[in-house]
PDB file of C-alpha atoms in Angstrom:
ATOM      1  CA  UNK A   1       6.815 -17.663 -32.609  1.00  0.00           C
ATOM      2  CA  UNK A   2       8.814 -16.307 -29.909  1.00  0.00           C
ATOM      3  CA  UNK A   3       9.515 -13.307 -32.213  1.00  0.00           C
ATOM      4  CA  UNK A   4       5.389 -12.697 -32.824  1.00  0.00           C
ATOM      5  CA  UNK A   5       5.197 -12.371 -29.131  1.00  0.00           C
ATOM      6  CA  UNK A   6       7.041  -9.248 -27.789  1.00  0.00           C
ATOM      7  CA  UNK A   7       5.422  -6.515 -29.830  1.00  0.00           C
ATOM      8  CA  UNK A   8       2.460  -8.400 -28.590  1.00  0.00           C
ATOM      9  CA  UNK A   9       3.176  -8.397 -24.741  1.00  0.00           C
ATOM     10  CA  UNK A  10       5.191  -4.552 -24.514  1.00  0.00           C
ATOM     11  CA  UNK A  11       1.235  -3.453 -26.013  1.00  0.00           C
ATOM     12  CA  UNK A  12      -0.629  -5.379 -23.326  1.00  0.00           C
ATOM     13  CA  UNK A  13       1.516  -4.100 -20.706  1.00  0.00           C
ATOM     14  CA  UNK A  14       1.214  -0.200 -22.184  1.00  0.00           C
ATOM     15  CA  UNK A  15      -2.550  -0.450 -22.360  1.00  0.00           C
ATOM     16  CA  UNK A  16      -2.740  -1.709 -18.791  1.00  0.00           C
ATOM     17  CA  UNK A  17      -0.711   0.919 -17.440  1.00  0.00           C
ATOM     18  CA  UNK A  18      -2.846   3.114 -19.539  1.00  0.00           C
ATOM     19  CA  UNK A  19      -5.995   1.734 -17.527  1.00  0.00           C
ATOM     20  CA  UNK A  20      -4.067   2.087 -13.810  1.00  0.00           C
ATOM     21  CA  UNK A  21      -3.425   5.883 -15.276  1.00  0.00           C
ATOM     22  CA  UNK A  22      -6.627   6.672 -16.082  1.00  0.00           C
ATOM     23  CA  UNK A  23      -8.197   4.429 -12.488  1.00  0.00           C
ATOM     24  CA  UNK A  24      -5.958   6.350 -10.760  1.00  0.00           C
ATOM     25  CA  UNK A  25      -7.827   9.640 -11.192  1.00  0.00           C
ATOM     26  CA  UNK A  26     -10.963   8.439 -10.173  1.00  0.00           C
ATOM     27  CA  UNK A  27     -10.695   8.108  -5.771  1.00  0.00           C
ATOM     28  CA  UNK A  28     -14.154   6.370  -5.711  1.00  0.00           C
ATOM     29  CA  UNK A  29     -13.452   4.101  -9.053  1.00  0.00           C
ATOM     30  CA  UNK A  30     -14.851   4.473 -12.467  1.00  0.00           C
ATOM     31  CA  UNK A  31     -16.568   1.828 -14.183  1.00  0.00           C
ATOM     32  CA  UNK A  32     -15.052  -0.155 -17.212  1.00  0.00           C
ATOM     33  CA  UNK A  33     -16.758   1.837 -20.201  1.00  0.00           C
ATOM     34  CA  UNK A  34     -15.499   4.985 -18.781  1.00  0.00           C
ATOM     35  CA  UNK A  35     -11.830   3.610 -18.421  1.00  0.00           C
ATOM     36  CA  UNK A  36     -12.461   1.602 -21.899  1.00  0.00           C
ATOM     37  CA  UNK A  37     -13.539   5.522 -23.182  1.00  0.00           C
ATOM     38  CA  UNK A  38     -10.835   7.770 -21.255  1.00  0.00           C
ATOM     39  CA  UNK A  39      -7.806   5.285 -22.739  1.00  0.00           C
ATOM     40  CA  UNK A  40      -9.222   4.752 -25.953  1.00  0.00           C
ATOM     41  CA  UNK A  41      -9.149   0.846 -25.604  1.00  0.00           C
ATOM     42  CA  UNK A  42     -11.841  -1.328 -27.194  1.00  0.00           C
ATOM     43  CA  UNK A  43     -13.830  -2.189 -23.959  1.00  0.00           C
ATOM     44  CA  UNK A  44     -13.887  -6.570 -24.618  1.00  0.00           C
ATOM     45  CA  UNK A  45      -9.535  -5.436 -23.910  1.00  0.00           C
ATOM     46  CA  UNK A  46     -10.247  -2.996 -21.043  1.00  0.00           C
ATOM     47  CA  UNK A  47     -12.465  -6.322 -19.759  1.00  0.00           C
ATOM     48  CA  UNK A  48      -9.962  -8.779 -20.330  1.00  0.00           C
ATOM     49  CA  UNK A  49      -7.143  -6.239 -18.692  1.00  0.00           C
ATOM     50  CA  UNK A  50      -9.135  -5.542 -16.009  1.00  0.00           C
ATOM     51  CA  UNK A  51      -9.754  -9.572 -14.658  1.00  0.00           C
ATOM     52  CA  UNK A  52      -5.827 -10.082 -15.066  1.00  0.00           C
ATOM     53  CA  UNK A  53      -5.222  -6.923 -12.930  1.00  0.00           C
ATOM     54  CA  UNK A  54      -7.867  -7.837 -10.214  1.00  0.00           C
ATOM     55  CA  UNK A  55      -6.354 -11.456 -10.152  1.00  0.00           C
ATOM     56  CA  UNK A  56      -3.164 -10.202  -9.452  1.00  0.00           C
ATOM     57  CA  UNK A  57      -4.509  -7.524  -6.757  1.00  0.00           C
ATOM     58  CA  UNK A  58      -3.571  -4.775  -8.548  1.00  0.00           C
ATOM     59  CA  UNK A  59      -6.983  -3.893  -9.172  1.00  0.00           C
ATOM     60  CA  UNK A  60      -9.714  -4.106  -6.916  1.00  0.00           C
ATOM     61  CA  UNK A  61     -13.215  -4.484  -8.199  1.00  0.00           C
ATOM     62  CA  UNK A  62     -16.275  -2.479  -6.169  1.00  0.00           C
ATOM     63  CA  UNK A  63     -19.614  -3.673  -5.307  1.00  0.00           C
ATOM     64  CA  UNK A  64     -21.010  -1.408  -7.528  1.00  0.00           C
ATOM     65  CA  UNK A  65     -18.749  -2.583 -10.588  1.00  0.00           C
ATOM     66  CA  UNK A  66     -16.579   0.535 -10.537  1.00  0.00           C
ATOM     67  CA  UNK A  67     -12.468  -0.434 -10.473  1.00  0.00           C
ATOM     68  CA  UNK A  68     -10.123   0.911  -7.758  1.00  0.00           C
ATOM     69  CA  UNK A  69      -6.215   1.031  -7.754  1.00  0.00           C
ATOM     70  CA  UNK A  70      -5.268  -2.252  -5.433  1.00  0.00           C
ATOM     71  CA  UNK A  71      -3.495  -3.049  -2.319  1.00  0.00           C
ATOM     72  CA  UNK A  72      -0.711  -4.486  -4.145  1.00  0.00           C
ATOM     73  CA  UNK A  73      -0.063  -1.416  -5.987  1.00  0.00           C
ATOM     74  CA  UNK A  74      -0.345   0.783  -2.574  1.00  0.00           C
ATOM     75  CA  UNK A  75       2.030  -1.903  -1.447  1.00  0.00           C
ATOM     76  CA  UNK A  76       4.866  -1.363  -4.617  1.00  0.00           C
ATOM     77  CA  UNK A  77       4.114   2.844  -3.857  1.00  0.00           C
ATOM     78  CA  UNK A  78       5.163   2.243  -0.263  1.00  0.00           C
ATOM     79  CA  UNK A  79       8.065   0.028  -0.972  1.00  0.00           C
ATOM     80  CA  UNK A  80       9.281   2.206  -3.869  1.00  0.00           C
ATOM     81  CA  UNK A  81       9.304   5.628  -1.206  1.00  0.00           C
ATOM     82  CA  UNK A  82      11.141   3.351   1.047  1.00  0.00           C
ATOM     83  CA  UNK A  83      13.704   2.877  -1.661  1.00  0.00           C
ATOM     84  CA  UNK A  84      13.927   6.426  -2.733  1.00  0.00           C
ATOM     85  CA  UNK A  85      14.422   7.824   1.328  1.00  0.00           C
ATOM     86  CA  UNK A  86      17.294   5.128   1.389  1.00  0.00           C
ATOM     87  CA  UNK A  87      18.758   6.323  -1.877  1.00  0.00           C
ATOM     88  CA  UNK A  88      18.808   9.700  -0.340  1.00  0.00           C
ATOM     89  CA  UNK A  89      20.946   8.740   2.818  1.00  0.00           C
ATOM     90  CA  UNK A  90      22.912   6.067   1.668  1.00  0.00           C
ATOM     91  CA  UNK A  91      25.649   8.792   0.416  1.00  0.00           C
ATOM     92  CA  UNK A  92      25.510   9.642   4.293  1.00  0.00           C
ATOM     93  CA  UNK A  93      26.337   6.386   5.079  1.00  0.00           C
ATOM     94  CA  UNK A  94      28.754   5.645   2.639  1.00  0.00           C
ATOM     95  CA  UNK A  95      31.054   9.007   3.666  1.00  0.00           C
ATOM     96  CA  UNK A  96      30.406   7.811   7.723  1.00  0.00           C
ATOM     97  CA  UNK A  97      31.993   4.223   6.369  1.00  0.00           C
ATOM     98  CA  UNK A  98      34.776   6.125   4.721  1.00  0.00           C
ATOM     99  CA  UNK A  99      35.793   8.322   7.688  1.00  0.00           C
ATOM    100  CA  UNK A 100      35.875   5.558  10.457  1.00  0.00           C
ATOM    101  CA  UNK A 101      36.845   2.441   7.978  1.00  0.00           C
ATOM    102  CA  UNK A 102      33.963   0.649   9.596  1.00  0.00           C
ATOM    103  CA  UNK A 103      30.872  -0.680   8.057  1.00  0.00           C
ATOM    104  CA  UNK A 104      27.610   1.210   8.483  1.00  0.00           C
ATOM    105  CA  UNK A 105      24.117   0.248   9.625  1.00  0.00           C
ATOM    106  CA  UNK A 106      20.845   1.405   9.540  1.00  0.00           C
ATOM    107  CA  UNK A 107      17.955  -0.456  11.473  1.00  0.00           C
ATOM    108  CA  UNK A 108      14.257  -0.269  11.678  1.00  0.00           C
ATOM    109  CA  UNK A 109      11.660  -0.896  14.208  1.00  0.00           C
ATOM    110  CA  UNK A 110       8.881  -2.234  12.221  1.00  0.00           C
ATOM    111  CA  UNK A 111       5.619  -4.470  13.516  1.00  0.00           C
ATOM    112  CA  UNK A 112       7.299  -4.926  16.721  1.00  0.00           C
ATOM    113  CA  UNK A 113      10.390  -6.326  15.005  1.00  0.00           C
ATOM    114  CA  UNK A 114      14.009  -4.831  14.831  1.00  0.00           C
ATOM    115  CA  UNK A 115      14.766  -5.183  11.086  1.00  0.00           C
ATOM    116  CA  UNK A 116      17.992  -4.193   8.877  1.00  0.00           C
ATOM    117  CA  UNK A 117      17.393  -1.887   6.467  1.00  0.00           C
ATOM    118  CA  UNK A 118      20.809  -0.962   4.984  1.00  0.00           C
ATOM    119  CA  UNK A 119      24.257  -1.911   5.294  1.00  0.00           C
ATOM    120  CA  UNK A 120      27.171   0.229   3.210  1.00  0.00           C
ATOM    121  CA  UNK A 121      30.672  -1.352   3.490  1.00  0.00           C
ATOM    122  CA  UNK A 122      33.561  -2.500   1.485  1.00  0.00           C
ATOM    123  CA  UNK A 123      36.893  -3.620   1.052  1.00  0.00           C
ATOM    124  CA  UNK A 124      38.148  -1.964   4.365  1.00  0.00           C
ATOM    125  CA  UNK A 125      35.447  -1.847   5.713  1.00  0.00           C
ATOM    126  CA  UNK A 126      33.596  -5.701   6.221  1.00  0.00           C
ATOM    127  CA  UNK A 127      30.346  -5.923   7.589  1.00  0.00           C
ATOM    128  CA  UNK A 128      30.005  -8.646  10.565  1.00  0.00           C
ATOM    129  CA  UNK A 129      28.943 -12.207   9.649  1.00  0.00           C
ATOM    130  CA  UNK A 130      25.339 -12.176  10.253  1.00  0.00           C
ATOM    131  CA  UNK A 131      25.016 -15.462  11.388  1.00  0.00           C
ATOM    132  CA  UNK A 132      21.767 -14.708  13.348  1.00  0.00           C
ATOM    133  CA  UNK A 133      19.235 -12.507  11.996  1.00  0.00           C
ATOM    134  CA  UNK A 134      18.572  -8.974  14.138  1.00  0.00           C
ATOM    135  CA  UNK A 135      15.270  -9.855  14.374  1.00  0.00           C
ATOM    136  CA  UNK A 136      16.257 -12.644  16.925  1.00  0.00           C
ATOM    137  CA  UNK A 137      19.574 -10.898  18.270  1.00  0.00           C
ATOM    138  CA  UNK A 138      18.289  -7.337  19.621  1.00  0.00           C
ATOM    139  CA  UNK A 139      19.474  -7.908  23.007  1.00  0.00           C
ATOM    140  CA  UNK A 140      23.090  -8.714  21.817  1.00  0.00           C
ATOM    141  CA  UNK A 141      23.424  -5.917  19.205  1.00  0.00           C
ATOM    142  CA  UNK A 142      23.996  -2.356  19.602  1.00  0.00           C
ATOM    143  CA  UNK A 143      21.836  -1.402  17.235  1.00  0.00           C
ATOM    144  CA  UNK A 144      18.991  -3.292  18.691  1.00  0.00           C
ATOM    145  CA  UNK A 145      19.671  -2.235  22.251  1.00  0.00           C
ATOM    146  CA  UNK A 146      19.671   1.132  20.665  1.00  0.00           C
ATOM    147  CA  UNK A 147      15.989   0.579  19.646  1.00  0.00           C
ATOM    148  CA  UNK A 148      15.389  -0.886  22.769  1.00  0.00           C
ATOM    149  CA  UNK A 149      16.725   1.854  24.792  1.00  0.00           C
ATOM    150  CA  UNK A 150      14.112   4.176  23.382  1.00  0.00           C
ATOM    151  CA  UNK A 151      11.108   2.089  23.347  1.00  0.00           C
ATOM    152  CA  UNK A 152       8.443   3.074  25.775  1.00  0.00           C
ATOM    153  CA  UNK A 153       8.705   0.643  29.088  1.00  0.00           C
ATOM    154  CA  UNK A 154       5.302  -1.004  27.464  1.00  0.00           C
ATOM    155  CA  UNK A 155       6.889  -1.390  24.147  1.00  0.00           C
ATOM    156  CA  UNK A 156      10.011  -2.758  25.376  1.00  0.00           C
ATOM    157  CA  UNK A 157       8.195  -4.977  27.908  1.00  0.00           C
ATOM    158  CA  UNK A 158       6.453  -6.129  24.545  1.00  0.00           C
ATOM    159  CA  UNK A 159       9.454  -7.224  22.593  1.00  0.00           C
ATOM    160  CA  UNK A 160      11.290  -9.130  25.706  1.00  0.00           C
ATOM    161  CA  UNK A 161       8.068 -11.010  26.443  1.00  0.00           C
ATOM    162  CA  UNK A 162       7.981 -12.320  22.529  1.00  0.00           C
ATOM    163  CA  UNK A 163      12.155 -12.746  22.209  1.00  0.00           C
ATOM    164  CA  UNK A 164      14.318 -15.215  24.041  1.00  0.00           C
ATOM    165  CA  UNK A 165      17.456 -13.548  25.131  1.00  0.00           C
ATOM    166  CA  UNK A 166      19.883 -16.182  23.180  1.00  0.00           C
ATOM    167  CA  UNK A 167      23.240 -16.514  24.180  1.00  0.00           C
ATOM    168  CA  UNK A 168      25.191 -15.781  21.160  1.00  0.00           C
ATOM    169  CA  UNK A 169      28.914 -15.247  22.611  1.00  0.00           C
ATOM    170  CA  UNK A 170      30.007 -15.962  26.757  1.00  0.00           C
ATOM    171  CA  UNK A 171      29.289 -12.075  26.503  1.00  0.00           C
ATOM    172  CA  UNK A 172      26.142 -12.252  25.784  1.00  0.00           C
ATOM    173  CA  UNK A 173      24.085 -10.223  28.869  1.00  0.00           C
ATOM    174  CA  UNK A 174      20.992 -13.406  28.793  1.00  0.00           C
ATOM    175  CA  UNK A 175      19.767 -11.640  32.388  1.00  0.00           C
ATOM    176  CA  UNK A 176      16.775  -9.325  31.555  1.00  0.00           C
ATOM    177  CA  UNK A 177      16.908  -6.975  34.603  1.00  0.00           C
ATOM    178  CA  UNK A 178      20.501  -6.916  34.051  1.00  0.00           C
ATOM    179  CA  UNK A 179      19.896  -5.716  30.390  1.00  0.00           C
ATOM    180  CA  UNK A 180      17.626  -3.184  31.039  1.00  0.00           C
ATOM    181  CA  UNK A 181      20.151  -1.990  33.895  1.00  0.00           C
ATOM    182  CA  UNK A 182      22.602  -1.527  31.070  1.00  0.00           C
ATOM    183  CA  UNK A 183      20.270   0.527  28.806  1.00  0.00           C
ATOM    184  CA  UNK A 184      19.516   2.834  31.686  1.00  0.00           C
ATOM    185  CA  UNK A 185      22.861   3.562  32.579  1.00  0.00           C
ATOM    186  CA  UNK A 186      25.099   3.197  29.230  1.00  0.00           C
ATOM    187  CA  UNK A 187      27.800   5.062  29.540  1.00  0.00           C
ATOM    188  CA  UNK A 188      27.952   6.747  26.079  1.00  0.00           C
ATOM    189  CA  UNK A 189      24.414   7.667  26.218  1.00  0.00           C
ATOM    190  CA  UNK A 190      22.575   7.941  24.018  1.00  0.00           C
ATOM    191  CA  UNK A 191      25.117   5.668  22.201  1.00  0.00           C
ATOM    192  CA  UNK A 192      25.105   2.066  23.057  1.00  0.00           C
ATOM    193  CA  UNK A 193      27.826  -0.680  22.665  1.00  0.00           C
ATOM    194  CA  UNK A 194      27.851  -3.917  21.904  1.00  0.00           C
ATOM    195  CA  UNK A 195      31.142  -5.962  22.975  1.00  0.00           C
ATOM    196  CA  UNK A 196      31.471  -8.833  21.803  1.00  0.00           C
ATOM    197  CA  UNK A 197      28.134  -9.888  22.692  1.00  0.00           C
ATOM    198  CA  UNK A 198      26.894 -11.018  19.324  1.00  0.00           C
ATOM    199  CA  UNK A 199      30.109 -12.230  17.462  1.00  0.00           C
ATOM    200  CA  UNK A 200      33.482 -12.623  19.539  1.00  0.00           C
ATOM    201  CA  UNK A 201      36.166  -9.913  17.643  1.00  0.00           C
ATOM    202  CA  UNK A 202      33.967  -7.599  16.883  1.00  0.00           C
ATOM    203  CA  UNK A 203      32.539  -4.766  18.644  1.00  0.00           C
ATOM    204  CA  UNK A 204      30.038  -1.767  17.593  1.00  0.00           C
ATOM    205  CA  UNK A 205      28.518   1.559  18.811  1.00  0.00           C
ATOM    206  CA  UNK A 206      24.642   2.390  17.678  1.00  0.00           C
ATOM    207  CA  UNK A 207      22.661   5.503  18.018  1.00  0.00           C
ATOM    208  CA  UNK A 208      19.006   6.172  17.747  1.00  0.00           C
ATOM    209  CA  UNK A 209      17.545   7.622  14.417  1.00  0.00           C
ATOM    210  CA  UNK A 210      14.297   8.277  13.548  1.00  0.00           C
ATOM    211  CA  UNK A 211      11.984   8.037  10.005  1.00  0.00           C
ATOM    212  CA  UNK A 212       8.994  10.011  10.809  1.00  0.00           C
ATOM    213  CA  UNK A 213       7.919   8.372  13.262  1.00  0.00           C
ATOM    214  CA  UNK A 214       9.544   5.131  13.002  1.00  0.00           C
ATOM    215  CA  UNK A 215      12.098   4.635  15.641  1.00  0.00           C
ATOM    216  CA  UNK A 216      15.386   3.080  14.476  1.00  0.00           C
ATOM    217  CA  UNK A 217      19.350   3.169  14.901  1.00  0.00           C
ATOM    218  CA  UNK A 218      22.615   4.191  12.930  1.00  0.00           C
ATOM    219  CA  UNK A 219      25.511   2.104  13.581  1.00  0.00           C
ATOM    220  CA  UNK A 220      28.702   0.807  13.155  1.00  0.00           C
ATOM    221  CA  UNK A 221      31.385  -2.180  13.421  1.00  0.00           C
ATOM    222  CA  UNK A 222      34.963  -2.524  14.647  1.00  0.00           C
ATOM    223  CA  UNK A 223      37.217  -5.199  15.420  1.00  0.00           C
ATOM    224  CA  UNK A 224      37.950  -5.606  18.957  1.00  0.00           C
ATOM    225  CA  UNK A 225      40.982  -4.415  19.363  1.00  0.00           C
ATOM    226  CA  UNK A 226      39.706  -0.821  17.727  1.00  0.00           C
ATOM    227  CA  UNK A 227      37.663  -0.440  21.059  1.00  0.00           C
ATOM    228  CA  UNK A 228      39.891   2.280  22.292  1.00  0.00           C
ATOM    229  CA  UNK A 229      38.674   4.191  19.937  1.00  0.00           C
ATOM    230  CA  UNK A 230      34.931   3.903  21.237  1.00  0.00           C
ATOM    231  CA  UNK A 231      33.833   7.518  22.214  1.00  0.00           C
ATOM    232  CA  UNK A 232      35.790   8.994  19.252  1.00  0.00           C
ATOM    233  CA  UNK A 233      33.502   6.874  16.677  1.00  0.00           C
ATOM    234  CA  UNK A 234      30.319   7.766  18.780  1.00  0.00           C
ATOM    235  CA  UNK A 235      31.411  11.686  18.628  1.00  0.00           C
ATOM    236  CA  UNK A 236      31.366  10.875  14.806  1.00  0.00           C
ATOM    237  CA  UNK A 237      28.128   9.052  14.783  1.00  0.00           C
ATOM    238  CA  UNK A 238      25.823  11.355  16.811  1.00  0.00           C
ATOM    239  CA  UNK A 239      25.896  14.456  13.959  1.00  0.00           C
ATOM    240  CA  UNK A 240      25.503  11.708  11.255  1.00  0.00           C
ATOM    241  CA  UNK A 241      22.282  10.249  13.013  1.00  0.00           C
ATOM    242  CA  UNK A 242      21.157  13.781  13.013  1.00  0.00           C
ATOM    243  CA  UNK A 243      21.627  14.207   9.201  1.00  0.00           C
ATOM    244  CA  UNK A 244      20.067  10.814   8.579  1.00  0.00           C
ATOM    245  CA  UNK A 245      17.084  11.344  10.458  1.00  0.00           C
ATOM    246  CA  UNK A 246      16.797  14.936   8.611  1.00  0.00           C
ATOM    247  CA  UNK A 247      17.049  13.389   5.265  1.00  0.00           C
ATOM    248  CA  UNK A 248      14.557  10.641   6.402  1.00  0.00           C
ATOM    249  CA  UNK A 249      11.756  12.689   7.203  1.00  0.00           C
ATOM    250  CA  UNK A 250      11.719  14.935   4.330  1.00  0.00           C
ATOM    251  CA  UNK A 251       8.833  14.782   1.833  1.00  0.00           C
ATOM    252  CA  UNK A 252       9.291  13.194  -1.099  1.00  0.00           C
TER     253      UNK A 252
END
């Protein structure tokens, strides 16, 4: 039985891609006969693939009876260009992990949230334990002060009004007016550090990146006692934020 049913399922799946190719050319939607006519499918199948696609929102039906590509399917395009610009710079990212043995990070700010998008390390070069997620730990990471640092006074007034400044380690700056003292005046500007404030024995350096318009950060981890070696790593990082954000905002 089990063997009937593969031929069976790899057609189903072929003729409704053949109906989302043929939907797809038609912006204001095409009624079923026409799709049932341009894909050669008996029209009772085009019916029957048409439901299951509209149940599963990758199909929307019209008021008029004319079919539409879906928001699910916009949703799959949008997440599979995501993919693809990360595939593009993670070779960046890899070579900037390589060079200063430290594990790389890439951040986005996304619906008013601070949100990891990529992490390359290895062997030699760990990633910190994420034992609280950057969506609740901007104030105590570099790469979320990094984001902060750039957001608009309104924006930034935004995310501190909706995000309680946790104390994660005794370094931890829990003091709003003191944190936004530090953004102003970081030393490494446009680089910001992070020391120790979100996990004792570890310290990292983040700088501001951009995807189009979407502001995020490139950074980095080192154990503590590699802080020495600070403004040497943020020389490093500043030309590979610039590359990232290049490859980021091409067209694909």
């Amino acid at each position: 039985m089990g063997g009937g049913e593969g031929p069976t399922l790899i057609g189903s799946v072929q003729r409704a891609f053949r109906l989302l190719e043929a939907m797809s050319a038609h912006e204001n939607g095409a009624p079923a006969k026409q799709l049932a006519r341009e894909t050669g499918l008996p029209l009772a199948t085009a019916y029957h693939l048409l439901r299951t696609l509209v149940h599963d929102g990758y199909v929307r039906k019209l008021d008029d009876g004319g079919f539409i590509l879906g928001e699910r399917l916009q949703t799959l395009h949008t997440t599979g260009r995501g993919q693809a610009l990360l595939s593009r710079i993670r070779p960046t990212l890899a070579a900037l992990r390589d060079e200063l043995s430290s594990a790389a990070y890439l951040t986005f700010y996304e619906e008013g949230e601070i949100r990891v998008a990529e992490i390359v390390d290895g062997p030699r070069a760990p990633r910190v334990d994420l034992w609280v997620g950057f969506e609740d730990a901007g104030h105590a990471t570099a790469l979320g002060k990094s984001v902060l640092r750039e957001l608009d006074e309104e924006a930034r007034k935004d995310y501190l009004s909706r995000h309680q400044l946790a104390d994660l380690t005794p370094r931890t700056i829990t003091d709003r007016p003191e944190l936004l003292r530090r953004l102003e005046s970081a030393p490494l500007a446009p680089a910001v550090t992070d020391m120790e404030e979100y996990a004792l024995g570890t310290v990292c350096v983040a700088v501001p990146v951009y995807s189009g318009n979407t502001l995020g950060s490139l950074g980095v981890s080192l154990r503590a006692d590699r802080r020495s070696r600070l403004e040497e790593v943020t020389a490093r990082l500043i030309p590979t934020a610039n590359r990232v954000t290049r490859g980021l905002s091409l067209t694909i």
